[in-house]
PDB file of C-alpha atoms in Angstrom:
ATOM      1  CA  MET A  47     -18.932 -26.496 -15.958  1.00  0.00           C
ATOM      2  CA  ASP A  48     -22.256 -27.989 -14.923  1.00  0.00           C
ATOM      3  CA  LYS A  49     -25.507 -26.033 -15.072  1.00  0.00           C
ATOM      4  CA  ARG A  50     -25.758 -25.402 -11.301  1.00  0.00           C
ATOM      5  CA  LEU A  51     -22.186 -24.123 -11.115  1.00  0.00           C
ATOM      6  CA  LEU A  52     -22.791 -21.865 -14.108  1.00  0.00           C
ATOM      7  CA  GLU A  53     -25.897 -20.421 -12.429  1.00  0.00           C
ATOM      8  CA  ASP A  54     -23.969 -19.847  -9.178  1.00  0.00           C
ATOM      9  CA  THR A  55     -21.154 -18.148 -11.102  1.00  0.00           C
ATOM     10  CA  LEU A  56     -23.474 -15.826 -12.998  1.00  0.00           C
ATOM     11  CA  ASN A  57     -25.308 -15.013  -9.779  1.00  0.00           C
ATOM     12  CA  LEU A  58     -22.016 -14.135  -8.038  1.00  0.00           C
ATOM     13  CA  VAL A  59     -20.869 -11.893 -10.897  1.00  0.00           C
ATOM     14  CA  TYR A  60     -24.268 -10.171 -11.010  1.00  0.00           C
ATOM     15  CA  THR A  61     -24.300  -9.697  -7.217  1.00  0.00           C
ATOM     16  CA  ILE A  62     -20.827  -8.137  -7.267  1.00  0.00           C
ATOM     17  CA  ALA A  63     -21.754  -5.759 -10.085  1.00  0.00           C
ATOM     18  CA  ARG A  64     -24.932  -4.788  -8.237  1.00  0.00           C
ATOM     19  CA  THR A  65     -23.011  -4.278  -4.979  1.00  0.00           C
ATOM     20  CA  ILE A  66     -20.649  -1.798  -6.654  1.00  0.00           C
ATOM     21  CA  ASN A  67     -23.656   0.268  -7.712  1.00  0.00           C
ATOM     22  CA  THR A  68     -25.492  -0.004  -4.383  1.00  0.00           C
ATOM     23  CA  TYR A  69     -23.006   1.495  -1.935  1.00  0.00           C
ATOM     24  CA  GLU A  70     -21.927   5.125  -1.815  1.00  0.00           C
ATOM     25  CA  ASP A  71     -18.950   4.158   0.357  1.00  0.00           C
ATOM     26  CA  MET A  72     -16.590   2.134  -1.842  1.00  0.00           C
ATOM     27  CA  GLY A  73     -14.825   0.750   1.226  1.00  0.00           C
ATOM     28  CA  GLU A  74     -18.065  -0.796   2.450  1.00  0.00           C
ATOM     29  CA  ALA A  75     -18.785  -2.130  -1.032  1.00  0.00           C
ATOM     30  CA  LEU A  76     -15.357  -3.783  -1.239  1.00  0.00           C
ATOM     31  CA  ARG A  77     -15.748  -5.275   2.261  1.00  0.00           C
ATOM     32  CA  ASP A  78     -19.095  -6.784   1.221  1.00  0.00           C
ATOM     33  CA  ILE A  79     -17.698  -8.063  -2.088  1.00  0.00           C
ATOM     34  CA  ILE A  80     -14.707  -9.868  -0.573  1.00  0.00           C
ATOM     35  CA  GLU A  81     -17.091 -11.491   1.929  1.00  0.00           C
ATOM     36  CA  LYS A  82     -19.343 -12.690  -0.914  1.00  0.00           C
ATOM     37  CA  ILE A  83     -16.380 -14.048  -2.872  1.00  0.00           C
ATOM     38  CA  GLY A  84     -15.031 -15.893   0.168  1.00  0.00           C
ATOM     39  CA  LYS A  85     -18.388 -17.543   0.840  1.00  0.00           C
ATOM     40  CA  ALA A  86     -19.170 -18.349  -2.796  1.00  0.00           C
ATOM     41  CA  LEU A  87     -15.808 -20.041  -3.318  1.00  0.00           C
ATOM     42  CA  HIS A  88     -15.987 -21.977  -0.022  1.00  0.00           C
ATOM     43  CA  SER A  89     -12.622 -20.470   0.811  1.00  0.00           C
ATOM     44  CA  GLU A  90     -10.688 -20.664   4.043  1.00  0.00           C
ATOM     45  CA  ARG A  91      -9.775 -17.002   3.610  1.00  0.00           C
ATOM     46  CA  ALA A  92     -10.076 -14.300   1.006  1.00  0.00           C
ATOM     47  CA  TYR A  93      -8.556 -10.845   1.108  1.00  0.00           C
ATOM     48  CA  LEU A  94      -8.065  -7.678  -0.839  1.00  0.00           C
ATOM     49  CA  LEU A  95      -4.868  -5.669  -0.806  1.00  0.00           C
ATOM     50  CA  VAL A  96      -4.816  -2.159  -2.230  1.00  0.00           C
ATOM     51  CA  LYS A  97      -1.761  -0.333  -3.536  1.00  0.00           C
ATOM     52  CA  ASP A  98      -1.131   2.756  -1.461  1.00  0.00           C
ATOM     53  CA  PRO A  99      -0.221   5.543  -3.895  1.00  0.00           C
ATOM     54  CA  VAL A 100       1.962   7.322  -1.318  1.00  0.00           C
ATOM     55  CA  SER A 101       4.044   4.429   0.076  1.00  0.00           C
ATOM     56  CA  ASN A 102       3.769   2.289  -3.085  1.00  0.00           C
ATOM     57  CA  MET A 103       3.046  -0.719  -0.821  1.00  0.00           C
ATOM     58  CA  LEU A 104       0.290  -3.312  -1.058  1.00  0.00           C
ATOM     59  CA  LEU A 105      -1.796  -3.032   2.106  1.00  0.00           C
ATOM     60  CA  GLY A 106      -4.379  -5.521   3.396  1.00  0.00           C
ATOM     61  CA  ARG A 107      -7.742  -3.745   3.552  1.00  0.00           C
ATOM     62  CA  TYR A 108     -10.566  -6.291   3.555  1.00  0.00           C
ATOM     63  CA  GLY A 109     -10.856  -9.957   4.315  1.00  0.00           C
ATOM     64  CA  PHE A 110     -13.124 -12.940   4.708  1.00  0.00           C
ATOM     65  CA  ASN A 111     -12.222 -15.041   7.793  1.00  0.00           C
ATOM     66  CA  VAL A 112      -9.331 -12.640   8.391  1.00  0.00           C
ATOM     67  CA  SER A 113      -9.103 -10.520  11.554  1.00  0.00           C
ATOM     68  CA  TYR A 114      -8.212  -6.833  11.546  1.00  0.00           C
ATOM     69  CA  GLU A 115      -4.903  -7.725  13.210  1.00  0.00           C
ATOM     70  CA  GLU A 116      -4.105 -10.235  10.459  1.00  0.00           C
ATOM     71  CA  LEU A 117      -5.053  -7.719   7.760  1.00  0.00           C
ATOM     72  CA  SER A 118      -2.647  -5.206   9.299  1.00  0.00           C
ATOM     73  CA  ARG A 119       0.182  -7.730   8.753  1.00  0.00           C
ATOM     74  CA  LEU A 120      -0.637  -8.034   5.051  1.00  0.00           C
ATOM     75  CA  VAL A 121       1.881  -5.490   3.800  1.00  0.00           C
ATOM     76  CA  TYR A 122       3.941  -6.264   0.705  1.00  0.00           C
ATOM     77  CA  THR A 123       6.380  -4.390  -1.446  1.00  0.00           C
ATOM     78  CA  ILE A 124       5.837  -4.716  -5.173  1.00  0.00           C
ATOM     79  CA  GLY A 125       7.586  -7.958  -6.201  1.00  0.00           C
ATOM     80  CA  GLU A 126       7.735  -9.439  -2.660  1.00  0.00           C
ATOM     81  CA  GLY A 127       6.552 -13.033  -2.256  1.00  0.00           C
ATOM     82  CA  VAL A 128       3.866 -14.635  -4.386  1.00  0.00           C
ATOM     83  CA  VAL A 129       1.440 -11.735  -3.858  1.00  0.00           C
ATOM     84  CA  GLY A 130       3.916  -8.986  -4.772  1.00  0.00           C
ATOM     85  CA  LYS A 131       5.189 -10.946  -7.781  1.00  0.00           C
ATOM     86  CA  ALA A 132       1.637 -11.536  -9.072  1.00  0.00           C
ATOM     87  CA  TYR A 133       0.872  -7.842  -8.662  1.00  0.00           C
ATOM     88  CA  LYS A 134       4.035  -6.877 -10.511  1.00  0.00           C
ATOM     89  CA  SER A 135       3.451  -9.355 -13.358  1.00  0.00           C
ATOM     90  CA  GLY A 136      -0.244  -8.519 -13.607  1.00  0.00           C
ATOM     91  CA  LYS A 137      -1.048 -12.230 -13.945  1.00  0.00           C
ATOM     92  CA  PHE A 138      -3.301 -14.728 -12.197  1.00  0.00           C
ATOM     93  CA  THR A 139      -1.241 -17.014  -9.951  1.00  0.00           C
ATOM     94  CA  TYR A 140      -2.176 -20.466  -8.661  1.00  0.00           C
ATOM     95  CA  ILE A 141      -0.276 -22.393  -5.979  1.00  0.00           C
ATOM     96  CA  PRO A 142      -1.701 -25.946  -5.555  1.00  0.00           C
ATOM     97  CA  ASP A 143      -0.108 -26.517  -2.094  1.00  0.00           C
ATOM     98  CA  ILE A 144       1.340 -23.482  -0.335  1.00  0.00           C
ATOM     99  CA  SER A 145       3.262 -25.637   2.153  1.00  0.00           C
ATOM    100  CA  LYS A 146       5.562 -26.577  -0.741  1.00  0.00           C
ATOM    101  CA  ASN A 147       6.136 -23.065  -2.108  1.00  0.00           C
ATOM    102  CA  PRO A 148       9.173 -21.171  -0.772  1.00  0.00           C
ATOM    103  CA  TYR A 149       7.805 -17.779  -1.896  1.00  0.00           C
ATOM    104  CA  ILE A 150       4.734 -17.893   0.366  1.00  0.00           C
ATOM    105  CA  MET A 151       5.340 -15.292   3.086  1.00  0.00           C
ATOM    106  CA  ARG A 152       2.819 -16.608   5.688  1.00  0.00           C
ATOM    107  CA  LYS A 153       2.055 -13.136   6.990  1.00  0.00           C
ATOM    108  CA  LEU A 154      -1.453 -14.084   8.129  1.00  0.00           C
ATOM    109  CA  ARG A 155      -0.537 -17.033  10.316  1.00  0.00           C
ATOM    110  CA  GLY A 156       2.836 -15.887  11.542  1.00  0.00           C
ATOM    111  CA  GLY A 157       4.769 -18.706   9.863  1.00  0.00           C
ATOM    112  CA  ASN A 158       2.535 -21.663  10.836  1.00  0.00           C
ATOM    113  CA  LYS A 159       3.474 -24.156   8.110  1.00  0.00           C
ATOM    114  CA  ALA A 160       1.511 -27.058   9.617  1.00  0.00           C
ATOM    115  CA  TYR A 161      -1.799 -25.354   8.793  1.00  0.00           C
ATOM    116  CA  ASP A 162      -0.662 -24.807   5.197  1.00  0.00           C
ATOM    117  CA  VAL A 163      -0.434 -28.486   4.200  1.00  0.00           C
ATOM    118  CA  GLY A 164      -2.967 -29.116   1.430  1.00  0.00           C
ATOM    119  CA  LEU A 165      -3.994 -25.460   1.279  1.00  0.00           C
ATOM    120  CA  SER A 166      -4.193 -23.951  -2.213  1.00  0.00           C
ATOM    121  CA  PHE A 167      -3.871 -20.279  -3.065  1.00  0.00           C
ATOM    122  CA  VAL A 168      -4.833 -18.098  -5.994  1.00  0.00           C
ATOM    123  CA  CYS A 169      -4.337 -14.413  -6.469  1.00  0.00           C
ATOM    124  CA  VAL A 170      -5.351 -12.067  -9.226  1.00  0.00           C
ATOM    125  CA  PRO A 171      -4.337  -8.442  -9.742  1.00  0.00           C
ATOM    126  CA  ILE A 172      -7.168  -5.921  -9.630  1.00  0.00           C
ATOM    127  CA  LYS A 173      -6.812  -3.632 -12.612  1.00  0.00           C
ATOM    128  CA  TYR A 174      -8.150  -0.254 -13.588  1.00  0.00           C
ATOM    129  CA  LYS A 175      -7.459   0.960 -17.116  1.00  0.00           C
ATOM    130  CA  ARG A 176      -4.986  -1.924 -17.582  1.00  0.00           C
ATOM    131  CA  LYS A 177      -2.933  -0.882 -14.553  1.00  0.00           C
ATOM    132  CA  SER A 178      -2.799  -2.926 -11.337  1.00  0.00           C
ATOM    133  CA  VAL A 179      -4.310  -1.068  -8.367  1.00  0.00           C
ATOM    134  CA  GLY A 180      -4.670  -3.970  -5.941  1.00  0.00           C
ATOM    135  CA  ILE A 181      -4.698  -7.726  -5.636  1.00  0.00           C
ATOM    136  CA  MET A 182      -7.173 -10.312  -4.402  1.00  0.00           C
ATOM    137  CA  GLY A 183      -6.034 -13.526  -2.745  1.00  0.00           C
ATOM    138  CA  VAL A 184      -8.089 -16.634  -1.979  1.00  0.00           C
ATOM    139  CA  GLU A 185      -6.972 -19.621   0.119  1.00  0.00           C
ATOM    140  CA  PHE A 186      -8.917 -22.867  -0.125  1.00  0.00           C
ATOM    141  CA  ARG A 187      -8.746 -26.610   0.343  1.00  0.00           C
ATOM    142  CA  SER A 188      -8.742 -28.281  -3.076  1.00  0.00           C
ATOM    143  CA  LYS A 189     -11.438 -30.729  -1.944  1.00  0.00           C
ATOM    144  CA  ASP A 190     -13.779 -27.769  -1.267  1.00  0.00           C
ATOM    145  CA  MET A 191     -13.259 -26.027  -4.614  1.00  0.00           C
ATOM    146  CA  ARG A 192     -15.987 -26.554  -7.200  1.00  0.00           C
ATOM    147  CA  PHE A 193     -14.122 -24.762  -9.996  1.00  0.00           C
ATOM    148  CA  SER A 194     -11.235 -25.926 -12.139  1.00  0.00           C
ATOM    149  CA  VAL A 195      -8.166 -23.679 -12.112  1.00  0.00           C
ATOM    150  CA  ASN A 196      -9.104 -22.287 -15.548  1.00  0.00           C
ATOM    151  CA  GLU A 197     -12.667 -21.548 -14.413  1.00  0.00           C
ATOM    152  CA  LEU A 198     -11.364 -19.880 -11.254  1.00  0.00           C
ATOM    153  CA  ASP A 199      -8.927 -17.814 -13.316  1.00  0.00           C
ATOM    154  CA  TYR A 200     -11.729 -16.646 -15.605  1.00  0.00           C
ATOM    155  CA  LEU A 201     -14.144 -15.908 -12.736  1.00  0.00           C
ATOM    156  CA  LEU A 202     -11.633 -13.924 -10.679  1.00  0.00           C
ATOM    157  CA  LYS A 203     -10.527 -11.928 -13.715  1.00  0.00           C
ATOM    158  CA  MET A 204     -14.164 -10.974 -14.325  1.00  0.00           C
ATOM    159  CA  VAL A 205     -14.498  -9.905 -10.695  1.00  0.00           C
ATOM    160  CA  SER A 206     -11.231  -7.968 -10.972  1.00  0.00           C
ATOM    161  CA  ASP A 207     -12.525  -6.089 -14.002  1.00  0.00           C
ATOM    162  CA  ILE A 208     -15.790  -5.281 -12.232  1.00  0.00           C
ATOM    163  CA  ILE A 209     -14.219  -3.965  -9.023  1.00  0.00           C
ATOM    164  CA  GLY A 210     -11.131  -2.297 -10.535  1.00  0.00           C
ATOM    165  CA  GLY A 211     -12.703   1.157 -10.688  1.00  0.00           C
ATOM    166  CA  ALA A 212     -13.959   0.883  -7.105  1.00  0.00           C
ATOM    167  CA  VAL A 213     -10.515  -0.125  -5.825  1.00  0.00           C
ATOM    168  CA  TYR A 214      -8.904   2.748  -7.725  1.00  0.00           C
ATOM    169  CA  THR A 215     -11.439   5.265  -6.377  1.00  0.00           C
ATOM    170  CA  TYR A 216     -11.085   3.901  -2.833  1.00  0.00           C
ATOM    171  CA  SER A 217      -7.278   4.119  -2.980  1.00  0.00           C
ATOM    172  CA  LYS A 218      -7.291   7.627  -4.394  1.00  0.00           C
ATOM    173  CA  LEU A 219      -9.843   8.957  -1.879  1.00  0.00           C
ATOM    174  CA  ARG A 220      -8.000   7.338   1.024  1.00  0.00           C
ATOM    175  CA  ALA A 221      -4.708   8.947  -0.048  1.00  0.00           C
ATOM    176  CA  GLU A 222      -6.389  12.347  -0.461  1.00  0.00           C
ATOM    177  CA  ASN A 223      -7.998  12.072   2.979  1.00  0.00           C
ATOM    178  CA  GLU A 224      -4.651  11.187   4.556  1.00  0.00           C
ATOM    179  CA  TYR A 225      -3.030  14.158   2.841  1.00  0.00           C
ATOM    180  CA  LEU A 226      -5.776  16.527   4.005  1.00  0.00           C
ATOM    181  CA  ARG A 227      -5.559  15.163   7.540  1.00  0.00           C
ATOM    182  CA  SER A 228      -1.796  15.688   7.676  1.00  0.00           C
ATOM    183  CA  GLU A 229      -2.153  19.201   6.211  1.00  0.00           C
ATOM    184  CA  ASN A 230      -4.791  19.994   8.796  1.00  0.00           C
ATOM    185  CA  ILE A 231      -2.471  18.892  11.609  1.00  0.00           C
ATOM    186  CA  ARG A 232       0.453  20.821  10.103  1.00  0.00           C
ATOM    187  CA  LEU A 233      -1.585  24.023   9.849  1.00  0.00           C
ATOM    188  CA  LYS A 234      -2.722  23.880  13.490  1.00  0.00           C
TER     189      LYS A 234
END
């Protein structure tokens, strides 16, 4: 890794750690973080899926270059497709060309394989106390990526460790709010 790339990497990690401690609203913090990751990695798209503790599904919550409508389509069961399998295994996953991988679900683009040619994908489980609580995915053109696969693996695992507690807290609070809302409606 050259000196400039090392400086950019350390700056990104520091910025993410600082962002976690700046926001009171963890949802806003996570939205800001996924935006920073997407920009720093020169990605086509980046997104964060959070495990819903009630439905046990992975749900798209935040994205970079991803519309709200597209995020709403990012719903996976544990073990489904590349994303669900990576979550289940707890391991970093790299796909050099998603157009050649039969396990890519194409939920964002509605099955548009033509766009996928030459598009790479990585995903890394977000962990809290060694347990997966979400997953981060990043799509990029190999020509735009400044990191080797090993460097990207290491960087995204660091980010995962930093944001794991925030994702866990966000997921738990969201589930509690949903429960309270439904109880409120039931009691009326």
